[in-house]
Short mmCIF file of C-alpha atoms in Angstrom, two decimals:
data_model
loop_
_atom_site.label_atom_id
_atom_site.label_comp_id
_atom_site.label_asym_id
_atom_site.label_seq_id
_atom_site.Cartn_x
_atom_site.Cartn_y
_atom_site.Cartn_z
CA UNK A 115 109.92 129.57 58.04
CA UNK A 116 108.02 126.30 58.36
CA UNK A 117 109.94 125.49 61.56
CA UNK A 118 109.18 128.93 63.07
CA UNK A 119 105.51 128.57 62.09
CA UNK A 120 105.34 125.15 63.74
CA UNK A 121 106.88 126.47 66.96
CA UNK A 122 104.36 129.32 67.04
CA UNK A 123 101.43 126.96 66.52
CA UNK A 124 102.70 124.70 69.31
CA UNK A 125 103.11 127.67 71.64
CA UNK A 126 99.52 128.83 70.93
CA UNK A 127 98.24 125.32 71.58
CA UNK A 128 100.12 124.93 74.86
CA UNK A 129 99.66 128.39 76.30
CA UNK A 130 96.29 129.47 74.94
CA UNK A 131 94.31 126.29 75.49
CA UNK A 132 94.45 125.70 79.24
CA UNK A 133 91.60 123.22 79.33
CA UNK A 134 93.01 120.64 76.91
CA UNK A 135 93.85 118.44 79.88
CA UNK A 136 90.92 119.61 81.99
CA UNK A 137 88.62 116.77 83.08
CA UNK A 138 85.42 117.07 81.10
CA UNK A 139 81.91 117.14 82.46
CA UNK A 140 80.76 113.52 82.60
CA UNK A 141 77.38 112.56 81.25
CA UNK A 142 74.68 111.89 83.81
CA UNK A 143 72.35 108.93 83.38
CA UNK A 144 68.87 107.95 84.49
CA UNK A 145 66.97 110.30 86.76
CA UNK A 146 70.11 112.39 87.30
CA UNK A 147 69.89 113.44 83.66
CA UNK A 148 66.21 114.30 83.78
CA UNK A 149 64.85 117.83 83.91
CA UNK A 150 66.28 121.24 83.12
CA UNK A 151 68.93 121.27 85.84
CA UNK A 152 71.29 118.99 83.90
CA UNK A 153 70.77 120.95 80.66
CA UNK A 154 71.53 124.19 82.49
CA UNK A 155 74.66 122.67 84.04
CA UNK A 156 75.97 121.46 80.70
CA UNK A 157 75.32 124.81 79.05
CA UNK A 158 77.00 126.71 81.87
CA UNK A 159 80.11 124.50 81.82
CA UNK A 160 80.32 124.68 78.04
CA UNK A 161 80.20 128.46 78.22
CA UNK A 162 82.86 128.69 80.92
CA UNK A 163 85.22 126.42 79.00
CA UNK A 164 84.73 128.56 75.91
CA UNK A 165 85.61 131.71 77.87
CA UNK A 166 88.76 130.08 79.19
CA UNK A 167 89.84 129.07 75.69
CA UNK A 168 89.52 132.68 74.63
CA UNK A 169 91.14 134.09 77.76
CA UNK A 170 93.26 131.75 79.94
CA UNK A 171 93.61 134.56 82.53
CA UNK A 172 89.84 134.76 83.15
CA UNK A 173 90.07 133.74 86.77
CA UNK A 174 86.42 134.51 87.49
CA UNK A 175 85.47 131.83 84.94
CA UNK A 176 87.96 129.43 86.49
CA UNK A 177 86.35 129.98 89.87
CA UNK A 178 82.82 129.50 88.49
CA UNK A 179 83.91 126.32 86.73
CA UNK A 180 85.41 125.01 89.99
CA UNK A 181 82.15 125.70 91.77
CA UNK A 182 80.22 123.91 89.01
CA UNK A 183 82.46 120.85 89.34
CA UNK A 184 82.10 120.88 93.13
CA UNK A 185 78.33 120.89 92.82
CA UNK A 186 78.45 118.10 90.23
CA UNK A 187 80.54 116.04 92.65
CA UNK A 188 77.89 116.59 95.31
CA UNK A 189 75.03 115.63 92.96
CA UNK A 190 76.65 112.52 91.49
CA UNK A 191 78.82 111.44 94.42
CA UNK A 192 81.84 111.32 92.09
CA UNK A 193 84.01 113.38 94.39
CA UNK A 194 87.29 111.75 93.37
CA UNK A 195 86.82 113.04 89.80
CA UNK A 196 85.17 116.41 90.29
CA UNK A 197 86.98 117.48 93.45
CA UNK A 198 90.33 116.93 91.73
CA UNK A 199 89.18 119.03 88.77
CA UNK A 200 87.93 121.78 91.07
CA UNK A 201 91.10 121.76 93.15
CA UNK A 202 93.22 122.20 90.02
CA UNK A 203 91.19 125.25 89.00
CA UNK A 204 91.19 126.79 92.46
CA UNK A 205 94.93 126.37 92.88
CA UNK A 206 95.44 128.18 89.58
CA UNK A 207 93.28 131.04 90.77
CA UNK A 208 95.08 131.26 94.12
CA UNK A 209 98.51 131.23 92.48
CA UNK A 210 97.49 134.30 90.49
CA UNK A 211 95.35 135.91 93.20
CA UNK A 212 96.52 134.67 96.63
CA UNK A 213 93.88 136.73 98.45
CA UNK A 214 90.91 135.69 96.35
CA UNK A 215 88.27 135.16 99.07
CA UNK A 216 85.88 133.03 97.02
CA UNK A 217 88.64 130.70 95.79
CA UNK A 218 90.00 130.29 99.30
CA UNK A 219 86.53 129.55 100.70
CA UNK A 220 85.88 127.02 97.94
CA UNK A 221 89.19 125.29 98.62
CA UNK A 222 88.29 125.12 102.32
CA UNK A 223 84.98 123.52 101.31
CA UNK A 224 86.85 120.90 99.26
CA UNK A 225 89.14 120.10 102.17
CA UNK A 226 86.18 119.56 104.47
CA UNK A 227 84.47 117.39 101.86
CA UNK A 228 87.59 115.23 101.71
CA UNK A 229 87.74 115.07 105.55
CA UNK A 230 90.95 117.15 105.70
CA UNK A 231 89.38 119.04 108.60
CA UNK A 232 92.42 120.79 110.07
CA UNK A 233 93.47 122.09 106.68
CA UNK A 234 89.92 123.16 105.96
CA UNK A 235 89.75 125.07 109.25
CA UNK A 236 93.02 126.88 108.52
CA UNK A 237 91.81 127.95 105.07
CA UNK A 238 88.43 129.05 106.40
CA UNK A 239 90.14 131.17 109.06
CA UNK A 240 92.27 132.83 106.35
CA UNK A 241 89.12 133.48 104.35
CA UNK A 242 87.43 134.98 107.40
CA UNK A 243 90.29 137.45 107.70
CA UNK A 244 89.70 138.52 104.10
CA UNK A 245 85.94 138.85 104.48
CA UNK A 246 84.58 138.79 108.06
CA UNK A 247 81.08 139.63 106.86
CA UNK A 248 80.47 136.47 104.85
CA UNK A 249 77.84 134.09 106.20
CA UNK A 250 79.27 131.31 104.03
CA UNK A 251 82.66 131.36 105.71
CA UNK A 252 81.07 131.11 109.15
CA UNK A 253 79.31 127.98 107.91
CA UNK A 254 82.68 126.53 106.98
CA UNK A 255 84.08 127.43 110.38
CA UNK A 256 81.11 125.80 112.08
CA UNK A 257 81.61 122.58 110.13
CA UNK A 258 85.34 122.44 110.76
CA UNK A 259 84.99 123.04 114.50
CA UNK A 260 82.28 120.38 114.76
CA UNK A 261 84.39 117.76 112.97
CA UNK A 262 87.37 118.57 115.16
CA UNK A 263 85.23 118.27 118.28
CA UNK A 264 85.48 121.97 119.16
CA UNK A 265 81.78 122.36 119.84
CA UNK A 266 81.85 125.60 121.84
CA UNK A 267 83.59 127.33 118.96
CA UNK A 268 81.17 125.72 116.48
CA UNK A 269 78.21 127.26 118.37
CA UNK A 270 79.82 130.69 118.24
CA UNK A 271 80.38 130.43 114.50
CA UNK A 272 76.83 129.15 113.87
CA UNK A 273 75.41 132.07 115.89
CA UNK A 274 77.53 134.46 113.86
CA UNK A 275 76.35 132.86 110.62
CA UNK A 276 72.72 133.37 111.61
CA UNK A 277 73.39 136.97 112.54
CA UNK A 278 75.06 137.69 109.19
CA UNK A 279 72.66 135.76 106.95
CA UNK A 280 69.93 133.48 108.29
CA UNK A 281 69.12 131.04 105.48
CA UNK A 282 68.84 127.33 104.72
CA UNK A 283 72.50 126.62 105.46
CA UNK A 284 72.46 128.62 108.69
CA UNK A 285 69.32 126.95 110.05
CA UNK A 286 70.66 123.50 109.12
CA UNK A 287 73.82 124.07 111.17
CA UNK A 288 71.78 125.17 114.16
CA UNK A 289 69.80 121.97 113.79
CA UNK A 290 72.93 119.82 113.72
CA UNK A 291 74.37 121.45 116.83
CA UNK A 292 71.08 121.06 118.72
CA UNK A 293 71.10 117.36 117.80
CA UNK A 294 74.67 117.03 119.07
CA UNK A 295 73.62 118.53 122.40
CA UNK A 296 70.62 116.22 122.76
CA UNK A 297 67.85 118.65 121.80
CA UNK A 298 66.19 116.56 119.09
CA UNK A 299 62.86 118.50 119.09
CA UNK A 300 64.85 121.75 118.71
CA UNK A 301 66.88 120.16 115.92
CA UNK A 302 63.68 119.19 114.10
CA UNK A 303 62.36 122.75 114.49
CA UNK A 304 65.51 124.32 113.00
CA UNK A 305 65.74 121.79 110.15
CA UNK A 306 62.08 122.43 109.29
CA UNK A 307 62.95 126.14 109.00
CA UNK A 308 65.87 125.19 106.75
CA UNK A 309 63.64 123.23 104.40
CA UNK A 310 61.12 126.07 104.20
CA UNK A 311 63.91 128.52 103.40
CA UNK A 312 64.98 126.51 100.33
CA UNK A 313 63.59 126.14 96.84
CA UNK A 314 61.74 122.84 96.54
CA UNK A 315 63.45 120.35 94.24
CA UNK A 316 66.91 121.91 94.39
CA UNK A 317 69.61 119.51 95.56
CA UNK A 318 70.50 121.58 98.63
CA UNK A 319 66.87 121.76 99.72
CA UNK A 320 66.27 118.05 99.27
CA UNK A 321 69.49 117.21 101.11
CA UNK A 322 68.05 119.25 103.97
CA UNK A 323 64.64 117.57 103.75
CA UNK A 324 66.36 114.16 103.94
CA UNK A 325 68.27 115.38 107.01
CA UNK A 326 64.90 116.29 108.56
CA UNK A 327 63.68 112.80 107.75
CA UNK A 328 66.69 111.34 109.54
CA UNK A 329 65.88 113.41 112.63
CA UNK A 330 62.39 111.93 112.62
CA UNK A 331 63.96 108.46 112.26
CA UNK A 332 66.14 108.84 115.35
CA UNK A 333 63.21 110.27 117.34
CA UNK A 334 61.11 107.19 116.54
CA UNK A 335 58.65 108.88 114.16
CA UNK A 336 58.83 106.67 111.07
CA UNK A 337 55.64 108.05 109.54
CA UNK A 338 57.01 111.62 109.37
CA UNK A 339 60.42 110.35 108.24
CA UNK A 340 58.74 108.49 105.39
CA UNK A 341 56.77 111.62 104.49
CA UNK A 342 59.99 113.61 104.12
CA UNK A 343 61.55 110.99 101.84
CA UNK A 344 58.45 110.60 99.69
CA UNK A 345 58.11 114.36 99.29
CA UNK A 346 61.75 114.63 98.28
CA UNK A 347 61.31 111.90 95.67
CA UNK A 348 58.22 113.64 94.35
CA UNK A 349 59.94 116.98 93.78
CA UNK A 350 63.36 115.51 92.84
CA UNK A 351 62.65 112.08 91.28
CA UNK A 352 65.28 109.43 91.92
CA UNK A 353 67.12 111.47 94.58
CA UNK A 354 69.56 108.90 95.94
CA UNK A 355 69.59 110.03 99.56
CA UNK A 356 65.78 110.08 99.73
CA UNK A 357 65.72 106.58 98.22
CA UNK A 358 68.12 105.41 100.92
CA UNK A 359 65.94 107.01 103.60
CA UNK A 360 62.84 105.33 102.25
CA UNK A 361 64.78 102.06 102.20
CA UNK A 362 65.62 102.47 105.88
CA UNK A 363 61.95 103.00 106.69
CA UNK A 364 61.08 99.82 104.75
CA UNK A 365 63.80 97.92 106.63
CA UNK A 366 62.43 99.17 109.96
CA UNK A 367 59.12 97.61 108.94
CA UNK A 368 60.99 94.43 107.94
CA UNK A 369 60.08 94.87 104.26
CA UNK A 370 63.56 93.84 103.17
CA UNK A 371 62.91 93.37 99.43
CA UNK A 372 61.65 96.98 99.13
CA UNK A 373 64.53 98.25 101.30
CA UNK A 374 67.14 96.44 99.21
CA UNK A 375 65.60 97.69 95.97
CA UNK A 376 65.76 101.33 97.14
CA UNK A 377 69.35 101.02 98.40
CA UNK A 378 70.48 99.32 95.20
CA UNK A 379 68.93 102.09 93.13
CA UNK A 380 70.54 104.76 95.28
CA UNK A 381 73.91 103.04 95.02
CA UNK A 382 73.62 102.77 91.21
CA UNK A 383 73.00 106.51 90.94
CA UNK A 384 75.45 108.02 93.42
CA UNK A 385 78.89 106.83 94.53
CA UNK A 386 78.47 106.89 98.31
CA UNK A 387 79.99 104.28 100.61
CA UNK A 388 77.05 104.64 103.04
CA UNK A 389 74.73 102.89 100.57
CA UNK A 390 77.02 99.85 100.32
CA UNK A 391 77.33 99.77 104.11
CA UNK A 392 73.57 99.77 104.57
CA UNK A 393 73.20 97.03 101.94
CA UNK A 394 75.56 94.79 103.95
CA UNK A 395 73.18 95.01 106.88
CA UNK A 396 70.08 94.51 104.74
CA UNK A 397 71.46 91.39 103.10
CA UNK A 398 72.31 89.91 106.51
CA UNK A 399 68.94 90.78 107.97
CA UNK A 400 67.21 89.12 105.02
CA UNK A 401 69.33 85.94 105.31
CA UNK A 402 71.54 86.57 102.27
CA UNK A 403 74.89 86.05 103.93
CA UNK A 404 76.80 85.46 100.70
CA UNK A 405 75.72 88.81 99.25
CA UNK A 406 76.42 90.48 102.57
CA UNK A 407 79.97 89.18 102.71
CA UNK A 408 80.66 90.13 99.09
CA UNK A 409 79.31 93.63 99.61
CA UNK A 410 81.33 94.03 102.83
CA UNK A 411 84.56 93.14 100.98
CA UNK A 412 83.66 95.50 98.14
CA UNK A 413 83.03 98.29 100.63
CA UNK A 414 86.43 97.77 102.25
CA UNK A 415 88.15 97.86 98.91
CA UNK A 416 86.40 101.11 98.00
CA UNK A 417 87.34 102.76 101.27
CA UNK A 418 90.90 101.42 101.29
CA UNK A 419 91.51 102.94 97.85
CA UNK A 420 90.25 106.30 99.09
CA UNK A 421 92.43 106.10 102.19
CA UNK A 422 95.48 105.21 100.11
CA UNK A 423 94.91 108.20 97.83
CA UNK A 424 94.58 110.48 100.86
CA UNK A 425 97.82 109.17 102.35
CA UNK A 426 99.62 109.88 99.06
CA UNK A 427 98.20 113.39 98.56
CA UNK A 428 98.19 115.86 101.45
CA UNK A 429 95.68 118.14 99.75
CA UNK A 430 93.26 115.76 98.07
CA UNK A 431 91.94 112.34 98.83
CA UNK A 432 89.16 111.28 101.17
CA UNK A 433 90.23 110.29 104.68
CA UNK A 434 88.06 107.23 105.36
CA UNK A 435 89.55 105.60 108.47
CA UNK A 436 86.46 105.92 110.62
CA UNK A 437 84.34 104.28 107.94
CA UNK A 438 86.99 101.60 107.50
CA UNK A 439 86.89 100.81 111.20
CA UNK A 440 83.18 100.04 110.99
CA UNK A 441 83.62 98.13 107.73
CA UNK A 442 86.24 95.86 109.29
CA UNK A 443 83.94 95.23 112.26
CA UNK A 444 81.41 93.81 109.83
CA UNK A 445 83.97 91.32 108.53
CA UNK A 446 85.15 90.58 112.10
CA UNK A 447 88.67 91.84 111.38
CA UNK A 448 89.03 93.42 114.79
CA UNK A 449 92.74 94.28 114.60
CA UNK A 450 92.22 96.17 111.34
CA UNK A 451 89.19 97.94 112.81
CA UNK A 452 91.25 99.11 115.79
CA UNK A 453 94.11 100.23 113.55
CA UNK A 454 91.89 102.55 111.54
CA UNK A 455 89.90 103.78 114.53
CA UNK A 456 93.16 104.83 116.15
CA UNK A 457 94.31 106.63 112.97
CA UNK A 458 91.09 108.66 112.91
CA UNK A 459 91.35 109.33 116.64
CA UNK A 460 94.89 110.71 116.18
CA UNK A 461 93.49 113.25 113.69
CA UNK A 462 90.59 114.45 115.83
CA UNK A 463 90.61 113.11 119.39
CA UNK A 464 87.88 115.49 120.62
CA UNK A 465 85.16 114.52 118.12
CA UNK A 466 82.34 112.60 119.80
CA UNK A 467 81.64 110.35 116.79
CA UNK A 468 85.28 109.31 116.56
CA UNK A 469 85.30 108.48 120.29
CA UNK A 470 82.10 106.46 119.86
CA UNK A 471 83.78 104.50 117.03
CA UNK A 472 86.85 103.71 119.12
CA UNK A 473 84.68 102.76 122.08
CA UNK A 474 82.63 100.37 119.96
CA UNK A 475 85.72 98.74 118.48
CA UNK A 476 87.08 98.12 121.99
CA UNK A 477 83.69 96.75 123.06
CA UNK A 478 83.77 94.26 120.18
CA UNK A 479 87.24 93.22 121.28
CA UNK A 480 85.99 92.59 124.82
CA UNK A 481 88.04 95.47 126.28
CA UNK A 482 85.18 97.05 128.19
CA UNK A 483 87.20 99.38 130.46
CA UNK A 484 88.93 100.89 127.42
CA UNK A 485 85.59 101.16 125.68
CA UNK A 486 84.09 103.11 128.59
CA UNK A 487 87.01 105.56 128.60
CA UNK A 488 86.17 106.68 125.06
CA UNK A 489 82.40 106.36 125.48
CA UNK A 490 82.50 108.91 128.28
CA UNK A 491 84.00 111.41 125.85
CA UNK A 492 81.49 110.45 123.19
CA UNK A 493 78.62 111.27 125.53
CA UNK A 494 79.95 114.56 126.86
CA UNK A 495 77.48 116.65 124.81
CA UNK A 496 74.54 114.56 126.09
CA UNK A 497 73.51 113.40 122.63
CA UNK A 498 70.31 111.39 122.65
CA UNK A 499 71.07 109.35 119.53
CA UNK A 500 69.53 105.92 120.22
CA UNK A 501 72.50 103.99 118.80
CA UNK A 502 74.94 105.91 121.00
CA UNK A 503 72.73 105.31 124.06
CA UNK A 504 72.43 101.62 123.28
CA UNK A 505 76.16 101.19 122.89
CA UNK A 506 76.84 103.11 126.10
CA UNK A 507 74.30 100.89 127.86
CA UNK A 508 75.94 97.69 126.70
CA UNK A 509 79.37 98.86 127.80
CA UNK A 510 78.13 99.86 131.25
CA UNK A 511 76.27 96.59 131.67
CA UNK A 512 79.40 94.60 130.80
CA UNK A 513 81.30 96.61 133.42
CA UNK A 514 78.78 95.61 136.07
CA UNK A 515 76.89 98.93 136.16
CA UNK A 516 73.72 97.04 135.36
CA UNK A 517 71.01 99.50 136.45
CA UNK A 518 72.59 102.47 134.65
CA UNK A 519 73.41 100.44 131.57
CA UNK A 520 70.02 98.85 131.20
CA UNK A 521 68.23 102.19 131.67
CA UNK A 522 70.13 103.45 128.63
CA UNK A 523 69.37 100.26 126.71
CA UNK A 524 65.68 100.52 127.47
CA UNK A 525 65.59 104.15 126.32
CA UNK A 526 67.36 103.23 123.08
CA UNK A 527 64.99 100.33 122.39
CA UNK A 528 61.95 102.36 123.30
CA UNK A 529 62.87 105.15 120.87
CA UNK A 530 64.22 103.53 117.69
CA UNK A 531 65.30 99.87 117.90
CA UNK A 532 65.28 99.63 114.11
CA UNK A 533 68.32 101.90 113.71
CA UNK A 534 70.72 99.07 114.53
CA UNK A 535 69.06 95.62 114.68
CA UNK A 536 72.26 93.89 115.86
CA UNK A 537 72.58 96.31 118.79
CA UNK A 538 68.87 95.98 119.54
CA UNK A 539 69.05 92.19 119.67
CA UNK A 540 72.02 92.23 122.02
CA UNK A 541 70.34 94.82 124.21
CA UNK A 542 67.10 92.82 124.42
CA UNK A 543 69.05 89.69 125.37
CA UNK A 544 70.81 91.47 128.25
CA UNK A 545 67.56 92.97 129.53
CA UNK A 546 65.80 89.58 129.33
CA UNK A 547 68.62 87.96 131.30
CA UNK A 548 68.31 90.52 134.12
#
């Protein structure tokens, strides 16, 4: 009888407590833990876990818990932890309910977050078949087509999204596509609409306000960019991406101590490679080469670990080869930079940003004809991004097309030379030598 009782208890423990091995909600710290949002998140997750303990087949609660973990990954930047937890939950839902639209759309979102763009597109297309009237799924399709360089299709999906449900997310995608096609004033207009459509202080709204600030940065309007970042920090104190934006404004004004302080704070709060990458540049600009080299090596290690995980897991793990290509350029490891740029290019050869990366790697290697081949693809949407224009100008100048190249360099320097000081210095030197 004791043996039978023990077996029954073990069975109950194994089969009726599905979350025993579920990754728990991690504590937030500092400004991330301030305010009612964190308390509401903890209470919601606690309630969902309790429901699942009572009823392991409550797939609605599994889905809601997955969504909560996905949002927590976005807020904290800890995607490796929370995306894995969310994927586990979503796969369980889809095994039981293969045509669950919400679970499929969420899984597509995770794939896009992890840069598994082809897989994300396939899942979003399946979700669209299940629910062709969802604005959310058209947003996913827009994102996937953009990342794969299928811009005509992206425009169609963004238009459809705005027809179905014009909101913050829909306006933001219109803004991004306008920027890609060189209409920066139109992009600012659409992103302003996106900010106004959101609830001030919410993470999604402040992400959008920071994106608006970035558009002002690339258009040369530092005062308005700074206004966006300061407003975001006022309504969402300590918001990492607004701190980073404010740091970039400080760096543009050559206030390197303030810039470094903001980037360090952002990096301490949220796990995002971009903050480490920007710190490398700031340390070099401020004459701290030792710190710059150490941070560059740390960045490579962080990205290499992510890339290794992605190679080992077809569903989960952040593809980071484009970022690795730039990271290796900063340590002058040109062969490694080319290796990773080619890996990313093999995944999405039509994306303009990937082509720009490969072009810049070839430029750094002195292979200017190869660089121009990819730069032509990178410029096919007529983007007016000052860094892209400056790089294109340098490549053309090296190929002997001096007038065309220097016209692009002058436009880049006239608009926003602070975006890439190394590029600006090289461009100024070529113009001066004319």
